[in-house]
Structure formats: C-alpha cells, structure tokens
Coordinates of C-alpha atoms and ligand atoms in Angstrom, one line a residue:
X1 CA -112.7 -42.3 -44.7
X2 CA -110.3 -43.4 -42.1
X3 CA -108.2 -40.4 -40.4
X4 CA -104.8 -41.9 -39.0
X5 CA -103.2 -39.7 -36.5
X6 CA -99.5 -38.8 -37.9
X7 CA -97.9 -37.0 -35.2
X8 CA -99.0 -34.3 -32.6
X9 CA -99.7 -31.3 -35.0
X10 CA -100.1 -33.4 -38.4
X11 CA -102.9 -35.2 -39.2
X12 CA -103.0 -37.5 -42.5
X13 CA -106.6 -38.4 -44.4
X14 CA -106.6 -41.5 -46.3
X15 CA -108.8 -41.8 -49.3
X16 CA -110.1 -44.4 -51.2
X17 CA -107.1 -44.4 -53.3
X18 CA -104.8 -44.3 -50.3
X19 CA -106.5 -47.4 -48.8
X20 CA -106.0 -49.4 -52.1
X21 CA -102.2 -49.0 -52.1
X22 CA -101.7 -48.9 -48.0
X23 CA -103.1 -52.3 -47.7
X24 CA -99.7 -54.7 -47.1
X25 CA -98.3 -53.3 -44.2
X26 CA -100.5 -52.0 -41.0
X27 CA -99.3 -48.9 -39.4
X28 CA -98.8 -49.7 -35.5
X29 CA -99.2 -47.4 -32.8
X30 CA -95.7 -45.5 -32.7
X31 CA -95.0 -46.1 -29.0
X32 CA -95.8 -49.9 -29.1
X33 CA -92.9 -50.6 -31.9
X34 CA -90.2 -52.9 -31.1
X35 CA -86.7 -51.7 -31.9
X36 CA -83.5 -53.7 -32.8
X37 CA -80.1 -52.6 -32.6
X38 CA -77.5 -54.3 -35.2
X39 CA -73.8 -53.8 -34.1
X40 CA -70.9 -56.0 -34.1
X41 CA -68.3 -54.2 -31.7
X42 CA -65.5 -55.8 -34.2
X43 CA -66.5 -53.3 -36.7
X44 CA -65.1 -50.3 -34.4
X45 CA -61.6 -51.9 -34.3
X46 CA -60.5 -51.0 -37.6
X47 CA -58.5 -48.1 -38.7
X48 CA -58.4 -46.3 -42.2
X49 CA -54.9 -44.8 -41.3
X50 CA -53.7 -42.3 -38.9
X51 CA -54.7 -38.8 -40.9
X52 CA -58.0 -40.5 -42.4
X53 CA -61.1 -38.5 -40.7
X54 CA -63.2 -41.7 -40.8
X55 CA -63.0 -43.4 -37.6
X56 CA -64.7 -46.4 -36.8
X57 CA -63.8 -46.0 -33.2
X58 CA -66.9 -43.5 -33.2
X59 CA -69.0 -46.7 -32.9
X60 CA -67.3 -47.8 -29.9
X61 CA -68.4 -44.6 -28.2
X62 CA -71.7 -44.6 -29.5
X63 CA -72.1 -48.1 -28.0
X64 CA -70.9 -47.0 -24.5
X65 CA -73.5 -44.1 -24.4
X66 CA -76.1 -46.6 -25.7
X67 CA -75.2 -48.9 -22.7
X68 CA -74.3 -46.3 -20.4
X69 CA -78.1 -44.8 -20.7
X70 CA -79.0 -49.0 -20.3
X71 CA -81.0 -48.6 -23.5
X72 CA -80.1 -52.2 -24.4
X73 CA -82.5 -53.2 -21.8
X74 CA -85.5 -52.0 -24.1
X75 CA -83.7 -52.9 -27.5
X76 CA -83.4 -56.2 -29.5
X77 CA -80.0 -56.3 -29.4
X78 CA -78.0 -58.5 -32.2
X79 CA -74.4 -58.8 -32.9
X80 CA -74.8 -59.4 -36.6
X81 CA -72.2 -61.8 -38.9
X82 CA -70.6 -60.6 -42.0
X83 CA -72.3 -60.5 -45.1
X84 CA -71.5 -63.4 -47.4
X85 CA -69.7 -63.1 -50.6
X86 CA -72.8 -63.9 -52.3
X87 CA -74.9 -61.3 -50.8
X88 CA -72.3 -58.8 -51.7
X89 CA -72.3 -60.0 -55.0
X90 CA -76.2 -59.2 -55.5
X91 CA -75.1 -55.5 -56.1
X92 CA -71.4 -55.3 -56.6
X93 CA -69.3 -56.5 -59.6
X94 CA -67.3 -60.1 -59.0
X95 CA -64.1 -58.3 -60.4
X96 CA -64.4 -55.7 -57.9
X97 CA -65.2 -58.0 -54.9
X98 CA -62.3 -60.2 -56.0
X99 CA -60.1 -57.2 -55.5
X100 CA -61.6 -56.4 -52.0
X101 CA -61.2 -59.9 -50.9
X102 CA -57.6 -60.3 -52.0
X103 CA -55.6 -57.1 -51.6
X104 CA -54.0 -56.1 -48.3
X105 CA -51.8 -53.4 -47.3
X106 CA -49.0 -56.3 -47.5
X107 CA -49.6 -57.6 -50.9
X108 CA -50.7 -54.1 -52.1
X109 CA -47.7 -53.8 -54.5
X110 CA -48.8 -56.7 -56.8
X111 CA -52.3 -55.1 -57.3
X112 CA -50.9 -51.3 -57.8
X113 CA -52.0 -51.4 -61.6
X114 CA -55.5 -51.9 -60.5
X115 CA -55.9 -48.7 -58.0
X116 CA -56.8 -46.4 -60.2
X117 CA -59.6 -48.5 -61.8
X118 CA -60.7 -49.2 -58.3
X119 CA -60.4 -45.6 -57.3
X120 CA -58.0 -46.7 -54.3
X121 CA -56.1 -43.7 -52.7
X122 CA -56.7 -40.7 -50.3
X123 CA -60.3 -41.3 -49.4
X124 CA -60.7 -44.9 -50.0
X125 CA -57.1 -46.6 -49.0
X126 CA -56.3 -50.3 -48.5
X127 CA -56.1 -51.1 -44.8
X128 CA -56.0 -54.0 -42.7
X129 CA -59.4 -56.0 -42.6
X130 CA -60.9 -53.8 -45.2
X131 CA -63.0 -56.5 -46.8
X132 CA -64.0 -57.7 -43.0
X133 CA -64.9 -54.4 -42.2
X134 CA -67.1 -53.9 -45.0
X135 CA -68.8 -57.2 -44.7
X136 CA -69.5 -56.5 -40.9
X137 CA -71.3 -53.3 -41.8
X138 CA -73.3 -54.7 -44.7
X139 CA -74.5 -57.6 -42.8
X140 CA -75.7 -55.7 -40.1
X141 CA -77.9 -54.0 -42.6
X142 CA -79.1 -56.9 -44.4
X143 CA -79.8 -58.4 -40.8
X144 CA -81.8 -55.4 -40.3
X145 CA -83.9 -55.6 -43.4
X146 CA -84.6 -59.3 -42.6
X147 CA -86.0 -58.3 -38.9
X148 CA -88.2 -55.8 -40.7
X149 CA -89.6 -58.3 -43.4
X150 CA -90.5 -60.9 -40.7
X151 CA -92.0 -58.4 -38.5
X152 CA -89.9 -59.0 -35.6
X153 CA -89.0 -55.4 -35.8
X154 CA -90.5 -52.3 -36.7
X155 CA -87.3 -50.2 -36.4
X156 CA -83.9 -51.6 -37.0
X157 CA -80.9 -49.6 -36.2
X158 CA -77.4 -50.2 -37.6
X159 CA -75.2 -47.2 -36.8
X160 CA -72.3 -48.8 -38.7
X161 CA -74.0 -48.7 -42.0
X162 CA -75.3 -46.0 -44.1
X163 CA -72.3 -46.2 -46.5
X164 CA -74.0 -44.6 -49.2
X165 CA -71.3 -43.4 -51.9
X166 CA -70.1 -47.0 -52.5
X167 CA -70.9 -48.1 -56.6
X168 CA -71.2 -51.2 -58.2
X169 CA -67.6 -51.4 -59.5
X170 CA -65.7 -49.4 -57.3
X171 CA -65.4 -47.7 -53.9
X172 CA -65.9 -44.0 -53.1
X173 CA -66.0 -41.3 -50.2
X174 CA -64.9 -43.9 -47.1
X175 CA -67.6 -46.5 -48.7
X176 CA -66.3 -50.0 -50.0
X177 CA -69.5 -51.8 -50.0
X178 CA -73.0 -50.1 -50.2
X179 CA -75.0 -51.7 -47.1
X180 CA -77.9 -49.6 -47.9
X181 CA -78.6 -50.9 -51.4
X182 CA -78.0 -54.6 -50.3
X183 CA -80.7 -53.8 -47.6
X184 CA -83.0 -52.3 -49.9
X185 CA -82.8 -55.1 -52.4
X186 CA -83.5 -57.5 -49.6
X187 CA -86.8 -55.1 -48.9
X188 CA -87.8 -55.0 -52.6
X189 CA -88.3 -58.8 -52.4
X190 CA -91.3 -58.1 -50.2
X191 CA -92.1 -54.4 -50.2
X192 CA -93.7 -52.6 -53.5
X193 CA -92.0 -49.3 -52.9
X194 CA -89.1 -48.3 -50.5
X195 CA -88.4 -44.6 -49.8
X196 CA -84.8 -43.9 -48.8
X197 CA -84.0 -40.6 -47.2
X198 CA -80.9 -39.4 -46.7
X199 CA -79.7 -36.7 -44.3
X200 CA -75.9 -36.9 -44.4
X201 CA -74.3 -33.4 -45.5
X202 CA -73.1 -35.2 -48.6
X203 CA -74.9 -36.3 -51.5
X204 CA -76.4 -40.1 -51.3
X205 CA -75.1 -40.3 -54.9
X206 CA -74.5 -44.4 -54.6
X207 CA -77.8 -45.4 -53.8
X208 CA -79.2 -42.9 -56.0
X209 CA -77.3 -44.5 -59.1
X210 CA -78.2 -48.1 -58.0
X211 CA -81.9 -47.3 -58.3
X212 CA -82.0 -44.5 -60.8
X213 CA -83.9 -46.3 -63.4
X214 CA -86.7 -48.1 -61.0
X215 CA -89.8 -46.5 -59.7
X216 CA -89.6 -49.4 -56.8
X217 CA -87.3 -47.2 -54.9
X218 CA -87.6 -43.2 -54.2
X219 CA -84.4 -41.7 -53.4
X220 CA -84.5 -38.3 -51.5
X221 CA -81.2 -36.5 -50.3
X222 CA -80.7 -33.3 -48.4
X223 CA -76.8 -32.3 -48.7
X224 CA -74.6 -29.4 -49.3
X225 CA -74.1 -28.5 -53.0
X226 CA -72.1 -26.1 -54.8
X227 CA -71.1 -28.4 -57.9
X228 CA -67.5 -28.9 -56.1
X229 CA -68.4 -30.1 -52.4
X230 CA -68.1 -34.2 -52.4
X231 CA -69.3 -35.8 -54.3
X232 CA -70.3 -33.1 -56.3
X233 CA -73.4 -34.3 -57.5
X234 CA -77.0 -33.9 -56.4
X235 CA -78.5 -31.0 -58.0
X236 CA -82.4 -30.4 -58.9
X237 CA -81.8 -31.8 -62.3
X238 CA -80.9 -35.2 -61.5
X239 CA -84.3 -36.8 -61.3
X240 CA -83.8 -40.6 -62.3
X241 CA -84.1 -42.0 -65.8
X242 CA -86.7 -44.6 -67.7
X243 CA -89.4 -46.0 -65.2
X244 CA -87.1 -44.2 -62.6
X245 CA -87.8 -40.7 -64.0
X246 CA -89.2 -38.7 -61.1
X247 CA -88.1 -41.0 -58.5
X248 CA -84.8 -39.5 -57.3
X249 CA -85.3 -36.3 -55.7
X250 CA -82.2 -33.7 -54.7
X251 CA -82.5 -31.2 -52.1
X252 CA -79.3 -29.0 -52.8
X253 CA -78.6 -26.8 -49.3
X254 CA -75.7 -24.0 -49.1
X255 CA -73.5 -23.7 -46.1
X256 CA -74.4 -23.0 -42.4
X257 CA -78.1 -24.3 -42.6
X258 CA -79.7 -23.8 -39.2
X259 CA -82.0 -26.1 -36.8
X260 CA -85.1 -24.0 -37.7
X261 CA -84.7 -23.9 -41.3
X262 CA -83.6 -27.5 -41.7
X263 CA -86.5 -28.8 -40.0
X264 CA -89.0 -26.8 -41.9
X265 CA -87.5 -27.8 -45.3
X266 CA -87.2 -31.4 -44.2
X267 CA -90.7 -31.5 -43.1
X268 CA -92.0 -29.5 -46.0
X269 CA -90.6 -31.9 -48.3
X270 CA -90.9 -35.5 -46.6
X271 CA -94.6 -35.0 -45.9
X272 CA -95.5 -34.5 -49.6
X273 CA -93.1 -37.1 -50.6
X274 CA -94.9 -39.6 -48.7
X275 CA -98.5 -38.5 -49.4
X276 CA -97.2 -39.0 -53.3
X277 CA -95.1 -41.8 -53.4
X278 CA -97.0 -44.0 -50.6
X279 CA -93.9 -46.3 -49.7
X280 CA -94.2 -49.3 -47.6
X281 CA -91.2 -49.2 -45.7
X282 CA -88.3 -46.2 -44.9
X283 CA -84.9 -46.3 -45.1
X284 CA -83.3 -43.3 -43.1
X285 CA -79.3 -42.6 -43.5
X286 CA -78.6 -40.4 -40.6
X287 CA -75.1 -39.1 -41.5
X288 CA -73.7 -37.2 -38.5
X289 CA -71.5 -34.7 -40.5
X290 CA -74.6 -32.4 -41.1
X291 CA -74.1 -31.5 -37.5
X292 CA -72.3 -28.1 -36.6
X293 CA -68.7 -28.6 -35.6
X294 CA -68.2 -31.6 -38.1
X295 CA -64.8 -31.8 -39.2
X296 CA -65.8 -32.3 -42.7
X297 CA -69.2 -30.8 -42.6
X298 CA -70.6 -27.2 -43.4
X299 CA -73.8 -27.0 -41.4
X300 CA -75.0 -25.8 -38.3
X301 CA -77.2 -28.5 -37.0
X302 CA -77.5 -29.3 -33.3
X303 CA -78.1 -32.8 -31.9
X304 CA -81.7 -32.2 -31.1
X305 CA -82.9 -30.9 -34.7
X306 CA -80.9 -33.6 -36.4
X307 CA -83.2 -35.9 -34.0
X308 CA -86.2 -34.1 -34.8
X309 CA -85.9 -35.5 -38.5
X310 CA -85.7 -38.8 -37.3
X311 CA -88.5 -38.7 -35.0
X312 CA -90.7 -36.7 -37.6
X313 CA -89.9 -40.1 -40.0
X314 CA -90.6 -42.5 -36.8
X315 CA -93.8 -41.0 -36.1
X316 CA -95.1 -41.5 -39.8
X317 CA -95.5 -45.4 -38.4
X318 CA -93.5 -47.1 -41.6
X319 CA -91.5 -50.0 -40.8
X320 CA -87.7 -48.1 -40.6
X321 CA -84.3 -48.9 -41.0
X322 CA -82.2 -46.2 -39.5
X323 CA -78.4 -46.1 -40.6
X324 CA -75.4 -44.4 -39.7
X325 CA -73.1 -42.7 -42.4
X326 CA -70.5 -39.9 -42.3
X327 CA -69.5 -38.3 -39.2
X328 CA -66.2 -36.9 -38.2
X329 CA -66.0 -35.5 -34.8
X330 CA -66.6 -38.8 -33.1
X331 CA -67.9 -37.1 -29.7
X332 CA -70.6 -35.5 -31.3
X333 CA -71.1 -38.4 -33.7
X334 CA -71.6 -40.8 -30.8
X335 CA -73.8 -38.3 -29.0
X336 CA -76.0 -37.9 -31.9
X337 CA -76.6 -41.6 -32.8
X338 CA -77.3 -42.2 -28.8
X339 CA -79.7 -39.7 -29.0
X340 CA -81.5 -41.0 -32.1
X341 CA -81.6 -44.5 -30.5
X342 CA -83.7 -43.0 -27.6
X343 CA -85.8 -41.2 -30.4
X344 CA -86.5 -44.5 -32.1
X345 CA -87.2 -46.0 -28.9
X346 CA -89.4 -42.9 -27.8
X347 CA -87.8 -42.5 -24.4
X348 CA -86.3 -39.3 -22.8
X349 CA -82.7 -39.2 -21.7
X350 CA -81.1 -37.2 -19.0
X351 CA -79.1 -34.5 -20.9
X352 CA -76.1 -35.2 -18.5
X353 CA -74.2 -38.1 -19.7
X354 CA -73.9 -41.2 -17.7
X355 CA -70.8 -41.0 -15.4
X356 CA -70.0 -44.9 -15.8
X357 CA -68.8 -44.7 -19.2
X358 CA -65.4 -45.3 -20.5
X359 CA -63.7 -42.5 -22.7
X360 CA -65.5 -40.0 -20.5
X361 CA -62.9 -37.7 -21.5
X362 CA -64.1 -37.3 -25.0
X363 CA -67.1 -35.5 -23.8
X364 CA -65.2 -33.1 -21.7
X365 CA -65.9 -30.2 -20.3
X366 CA -69.6 -30.3 -20.3
X367 CA -70.5 -34.0 -20.2
X368 CA -73.7 -33.0 -21.9
X369 CA -75.9 -35.1 -24.5
X370 CA -76.5 -31.8 -25.8
X371 CA -73.5 -29.4 -26.5
X372 CA -74.3 -26.3 -28.5
X373 CA -72.8 -26.8 -32.2
X374 CA -74.5 -24.2 -34.1
X375 CA -73.3 -20.8 -35.0
X376 CA -70.0 -21.6 -36.3
X377 CA -70.9 -21.4 -40.1
X378 CA -72.5 -18.4 -41.6
X379 CA -75.9 -19.2 -42.9
X380 CA -75.8 -18.8 -46.9
X381 CA -79.4 -20.2 -47.1
X382 CA -81.5 -17.3 -47.5
X383 CA -85.5 -17.4 -46.6
X384 CA -85.8 -17.1 -50.5
X385 CA -83.4 -19.8 -51.5
X386 CA -85.1 -22.2 -49.3
X387 CA -88.6 -21.5 -50.8
X388 CA -87.2 -21.7 -54.3
X389 CA -85.8 -25.3 -53.1
X390 CA -88.9 -26.4 -51.3
X391 CA -91.1 -25.1 -54.6
X392 CA -88.6 -26.8 -57.1
X393 CA -89.0 -30.5 -55.3
X394 CA -93.0 -30.0 -55.0
X395 CA -92.9 -29.3 -58.6
X396 CA -91.0 -32.4 -59.4
X397 CA -93.5 -34.4 -57.0
X398 CA -96.5 -32.9 -59.3
X399 CA -95.4 -35.6 -61.5
X400 CA -96.2 -38.4 -59.2
X401 CA -99.8 -38.1 -58.5
X402 CA -100.3 -41.5 -58.2
X403 CA -98.7 -44.6 -56.4
X404 CA -96.6 -46.3 -59.1
X405 CA -97.6 -49.9 -60.0
X406 CA -96.2 -52.7 -57.9
X407 CA -95.5 -54.3 -61.4
X408 CA -92.4 -53.1 -63.2
X409 CA -92.5 -53.3 -66.9
X410 CA -88.9 -52.3 -67.4
X411 CA -86.0 -52.9 -64.5
X412 CA -82.1 -52.5 -64.5
X413 CA -81.1 -56.2 -65.7
X414 CA -79.1 -56.9 -62.3
X415 CA -82.2 -56.1 -60.1
X416 CA -84.5 -57.7 -62.4
X417 CA -84.0 -61.3 -62.3
X418 CA -83.6 -60.9 -58.5
X419 CA -87.2 -59.4 -58.1
X420 CA -89.1 -61.3 -60.5
X421 CA -90.1 -64.0 -58.4
X422 CA -91.1 -61.7 -55.4
X423 CA -93.2 -59.7 -57.9
X424 CA -94.9 -63.0 -58.9
X425 CA -95.6 -63.9 -55.6
X426 CA -97.1 -60.4 -54.6
X427 CA -99.3 -60.6 -57.3
X428 CA -100.7 -63.8 -56.4
X429 CA -100.8 -62.8 -53.0
X430 CA -102.8 -59.5 -53.9
X431 CA -105.3 -62.0 -56.4
X432 CA -105.8 -64.5 -53.5
X433 CA -106.7 -61.5 -51.0
X434 CA -108.8 -60.2 -53.7
X435 CA -110.7 -63.6 -53.8
X436 CA -110.9 -64.0 -50.2
X437 CA -112.6 -60.6 -50.2
X438 CA -115.0 -61.4 -52.6
X439 CA -115.7 -64.8 -51.1
X440 CA -116.3 -62.8 -47.8
X441 CA -118.6 -60.6 -49.1
X442 CA -120.6 -63.5 -51.1
X443 CA -121.0 -65.2 -47.6
X444 CA -122.4 -62.1 -46.1
X445 CA -124.9 -61.6 -48.6
X446 CA -125.9 -64.9 -48.4
X447 CA -126.2 -65.0 -44.7
X448 CA -128.2 -61.6 -44.8
X449 CA -130.4 -63.3 -47.5
X450 CA -130.9 -66.6 -45.4
X451 CA -131.9 -63.9 -42.3
X452 CA -134.2 -62.4 -44.3
X453 CA -136.1 -65.7 -45.2
X454 CA -136.5 -66.9 -41.8
X455 CA -137.6 -63.6 -40.2
Ligands
V1D501 F1 -59.6 -35.1 -45.3 C1 -59.4 -36.0 -45.6 C2 -58.1 -36.7 -45.0 C3 -57.9 -37.9 -45.5 C4 -58.4 -38.4 -46.6 C5 -59.6 -37.9 -47.2 C6 -59.9 -36.9 -46.7 C7 -61.1 -36.0 -47.2 C8 -61.9 -34.9 -46.9 N1 -62.9 -34.8 -47.6 N2 -62.0 -36.7 -48.6 C9 -62.7 -35.8 -48.6 C10 -63.5 -36.1 -49.7 N3 -63.1 -36.3 -50.9 C11 -62.7 -35.3 -51.9 C12 -61.8 -35.8 -52.9 C13 -61.1 -35.0 -53.5 N4 -61.3 -35.5 -54.9 C14 -61.3 -34.7 -55.9 C15 -62.4 -36.1 -54.1 O1 -63.0 -34.5 -51.8 C16 -64.5 -37.5 -49.4 C17 -65.8 -37.2 -48.3 C18 -66.4 -38.4 -48.0 C19 -67.8 -38.2 -47.3 C20 -68.3 -39.5 -46.8 C21 -69.6 -39.3 -46.3 O2 -69.5 -38.5 -45.1 O3 -70.4 -38.9 -47.1 C22 -69.9 -40.6 -45.7 N5 -71.1 -41.5 -45.8 O4 -71.1 -42.6 -45.1 C23 -69.9 -42.9 -44.8 C24 -69.2 -41.8 -45.4
CA502 CA1 -77.5 -36.4 -48.0

C-alpha cells in the first residue's frame, strides 16, 4: 500500500483499487507546482449598467493587488485571447450565439421580440461589448484548461471566469457564456473524471445542468438555499439523471454561516467525495459573494476561511483550475482573489496591503488584506442542521462505491460526439500501457531465468 501525504493533518491511503484508477496523472509535491494566471485586462473595462451589481472593474482591482504584491514574478502570466465562435458553440446553441453576436444597445429595438425568449432584462442586460466580454472570459478558461492538459501548469487561475449560470440557450444571473462548461468539455478530451466544486453563494445551476446526465463530471455546489434565493434550485434532491444519477451534489446552506462551520462542512464533504469519485482533475469556482458583507450574499465568511477551502483543494494535489464568479463588494472581491492567488502559489502575504497600488482609496480605512467581514448576519445554521446536511450528502455518496468507468454508455448527444474520439484514444492508451507492462514483466522473468541458468 502506498501512503500519500495529503495535507498536514490528513493522510490518505491508496489501496489496490484506488491505484488502478489513479494511474493517469501523477500527484506532485504541492509546493513545486507551476501556477498560471490567465487575465486579459480588456475584460475589466465593460459596464453592465449603472445600477447593476456586476462590476468587471473588480478584476482590475484584483490585478493591481496581485501585481502590487509582486506575485506576477512567481506566476506564468498569460493575456488570453477571446474564445472563438466555434469554441462557444461547443456548448451554446447557434441561435443563441447568433443573437449574442448581433445584438447591441444601438440595434436592441430590432431584437426586442427576442428578449423574453433569451432572458434579456434586469439580470442580463444588453451592454456595449457584451459578446466580446463573454468571449474574453471564456477564452481565459479554455486556455487555462489547455495549460493543464499540456502539463505546462498544475494550477491555472482565471478570476474573470466562473460564470456558472449561463445556459445552452440563454444567459442567466449575469452570465452569458458558460466558460466553466467550455473548460470542462475541453478537459474531458483527456481526463476521465472531472470534479467541479462551487463555493459561490449561489447554486452552480448552469454547470450542473450541462453535465446532469453524465458520470464523467461530478458537480458539487455549496450555496444558500431556501427555495427562493436566486436561482432557487440546488436542494438535496437534485442528484443527476440517467448515467449521471448520484453525480450532482448540492449542499443547501442557510443565512449567516460562519467560518468554522463552513470549513468543517466543506472538508467533511469534499474529502469523501474525492475518495469516492477519484477525479483526475478539479475545477473550483471561487465566487466571492460567499464572503460576509457582500452586496448580494448572505453568509458571514472571512477571506481566510474562503481561502482555507481553496487551500484544502490545492493540497489534494490534483491538476486544478481556479475560477472567479460572483462577488459584489469590489474591495473585498479583489482582496479575496489576490489572497487566493497567494494560496495557489503557497506563499505568505503581508496582511498590510502594498502602498504603491492604484485605487488605494478602495481599501480605506484599514488598508488590510484581511478586514473583518463576519458577524453581520445571524447564523441560521444550527449544528443539528449542518450535521443533517453532511449526513444527507454522505448518504448520497454511498451510491458511488466505486470510480465510474472511463467508458460512457450513454452521453448527452452534444457531448457524446465531441468525446467519442478521445474515449477511443484513452482506451488505446490504456491497452498499450497494459501491453507494455506485460512485456516488461515477461522480460524481467526471462532475465531472472537467464540469471538462474548462469549462477
Ligand atoms: F440587485 C440587482 C440590481 C440590478 C440588476 C440585478 C440585480 C440582482 C440582484 N440579485 N439580481 C439578482 C438575482 N436575480 C434575481 C431575479 C429576480 N428574478 C425573479 C430573478 O433574484 C441574480 C443573482 C445572480 C448571481 C450571480 C452569481 O453571483 O452567482 C454569479 N456567479 O458568477 C457570475 C455571477
Ligand atoms: Ca455555489
């Protein structure tokens, strides 16, 4: 039995069965991992509208903090391209992409009849450069997935991504193109199983829906749920369908959860999910609206607690894509994602913000990386409730007592064609590896026999 050190206080043992499924990707020493940062500054210049809570400017603030702390010296820094139309079409319907491509605030009148059909309105307005913005954010996530696939990066960060609500046929919840689904589809060309974890305060419904019928992706979302809070989905009973049954997990949380309860719940769920599902790559959506003091959020988390969840996943050692998401108090969003960049790098930052950064006024009066954000909302999550949540998820996991096959019998039609070729290649690779192993063992035996004869 090989014992893999997982983190300071955790040890995971690999038995023969785990070994059998874990052969495709080597776990590296977490401190040696290469981290890439995918950000096109153009994405931070778009405006959803004066009253709209989504402010791409938060990305510029994040960028200034990351540069101010000089983390760019330790990161592989990329300025990604826009996703191509062809790439966007890997998930989104052509009718919807045509609409996104053509509509502008200036010609909106011409398209008015389509607004209801395409869910255009308060949450998802038509704004200048909307499609360009969506393609920039998606291009960054696709590039991040490519860096993992090629092995150039072990961790790839895109804070402009994580737009988890976008659907195949329509935008939703400030998200127009689902960069996460596009990145995961790309990972599935090579990786047998993808684990998607979502710590945005909202349910990751768009990603869940896209992979609801496959066992190649497990979606796990932690979110506020009361049946009304946007998007009003994500109760325990959404577990997947067909081949995907038991591969969607939802952790419904009440208002005001605090640091300790959240971290405990996160670890208590993520650890067994990993053991049961055995992914070969992890995608983590780090929505910053789960912080205390968020304009739309209702939790009580501090920056360190949110970062502890990221660190917990990082320490597992899997290839990892780290994405942004929601977050509506820009000064805290930028602090969080700067801090989480340092977590990915495994470096410590001075809690006092660097003094040489633009927009310093945003960080008044404390100029700290870790302002107190907790304690503003009453915690409605009793111990008993959280214990029940944990037990419900573990119960669901019992159905997953083995890693699902790499082979898929039934796939959603749009994903199936896309993956067929990769599946074949993967099987051939496995067969070739088996044959190599067999030949090597025969050669060893032959050599031993030859040795016996000469002794
Ligand atoms: F407060 C607003 C002002 C202007 C426009 C929209 C809003 C707003 C606040 N909250 N919109 C919402 C949520 N929408 C509703 C609608 C009411 N209808 C019946 C639905 O409650 C949408 C919240 C979206 C959250 C997005 C996200 O944080 O999860 C995200 N993640 O990645 C990117 C965004
Ligand atoms: Ca979530």
